[in-house]
């Protein structure tokens, strides 16, 4: 009979030594488990995802997932971190670019965000946006963390809009705070629209025209 043993390497990656003849699956590294859990959470949502869904998808036992991630919320956090690292990195590159005007930076950000929300290879929509529906800031520490992240992004937009208005590269039709609320609302709407698989050319044209109309240079 094959003897199974669990261990953690110095990097914190769970591993399982299994004799190949046993026919039993090896436990995947934590980052691979997080990628699989991301797909489940993004498809079903936090509340509708059961522990059984996660164990079946990852091929692990509940005790193993609890040991690796603590609880279901910890599993969701790992899935979110995977999503940020694997899918959102390109959006951060756009937002940090010094070569684009504020107007064009926001256009490129929204274009790329919608392409991400509707691309093949992942469930449609945005797990980070949808997480706001499951975790209220007053209800859990994760809710507070996500709320603070949204506020940090809002503060960044406000600061960038202020700078753009000061150097006359952005109209002062809207206040920086209004600009931030508009962009965040627009992004959330794109995440929802991606669920219905709309025509990308129409969405791209709409983004271009709306940003020019609401935030002229």
PDB file of C-alpha atoms in Angstrom, residues 1 4 35 40-41 52 59 93 100 124 128 137 145 148 160 163-164 169 191 196 202-204 209 212:
ATOM      1  CA  UNK A   1       0.000   0.000   0.000  1.00  0.00           C
ATOM      2  CA  UNK A   4       1.110   9.291   1.552  1.00  0.00           C
ATOM      3  CA  UNK A  35      -5.704  29.190  -9.864  1.00  0.00           C
ATOM      4  CA  UNK A  40     -14.617  28.052  -9.347  1.00  0.00           C
ATOM      5  CA  UNK A  41     -15.224  31.223  -7.320  1.00  0.00           C
ATOM      6  CA  UNK A  52     -17.201  20.197  -2.051  1.00  0.00           C
ATOM      7  CA  UNK A  59      -8.623  16.848  -6.198  1.00  0.00           C
ATOM      8  CA  UNK A  93       1.113  48.711 -16.280  1.00  0.00           C
ATOM      9  CA  UNK A 100      -0.175  58.519 -21.803  1.00  0.00           C
ATOM     10  CA  UNK A 124     -16.632  36.448 -17.682  1.00  0.00           C
ATOM     11  CA  UNK A 128     -12.590  41.751  -7.679  1.00  0.00           C
ATOM     12  CA  UNK A 137     -16.731  46.283   4.998  1.00  0.00           C
ATOM     13  CA  UNK A 145      -9.576  45.050   3.150  1.00  0.00           C
ATOM     14  CA  UNK A 148      -9.762  49.937   1.555  1.00  0.00           C
ATOM     15  CA  UNK A 160      -4.209  61.912 -11.122  1.00  0.00           C
ATOM     16  CA  UNK A 163      -2.726  66.775 -11.613  1.00  0.00           C
ATOM     17  CA  UNK A 164      -4.219  66.607 -15.115  1.00  0.00           C
ATOM     18  CA  UNK A 169      -4.662  68.313 -19.920  1.00  0.00           C
ATOM     19  CA  UNK A 191     -17.700  43.858 -15.592  1.00  0.00           C
ATOM     20  CA  UNK A 196     -23.826  39.077 -21.654  1.00  0.00           C
ATOM     21  CA  UNK A 202     -19.607  48.602 -29.881  1.00  0.00           C
ATOM     22  CA  UNK A 203     -18.173  48.648 -26.361  1.00  0.00           C
ATOM     23  CA  UNK A 204     -14.853  50.057 -27.548  1.00  0.00           C
ATOM     24  CA  UNK A 209     -16.994  58.509 -27.046  1.00  0.00           C
ATOM     25  CA  UNK A 212     -14.201  62.178 -24.647  1.00  0.00           C
TER      26      UNK A 212
END
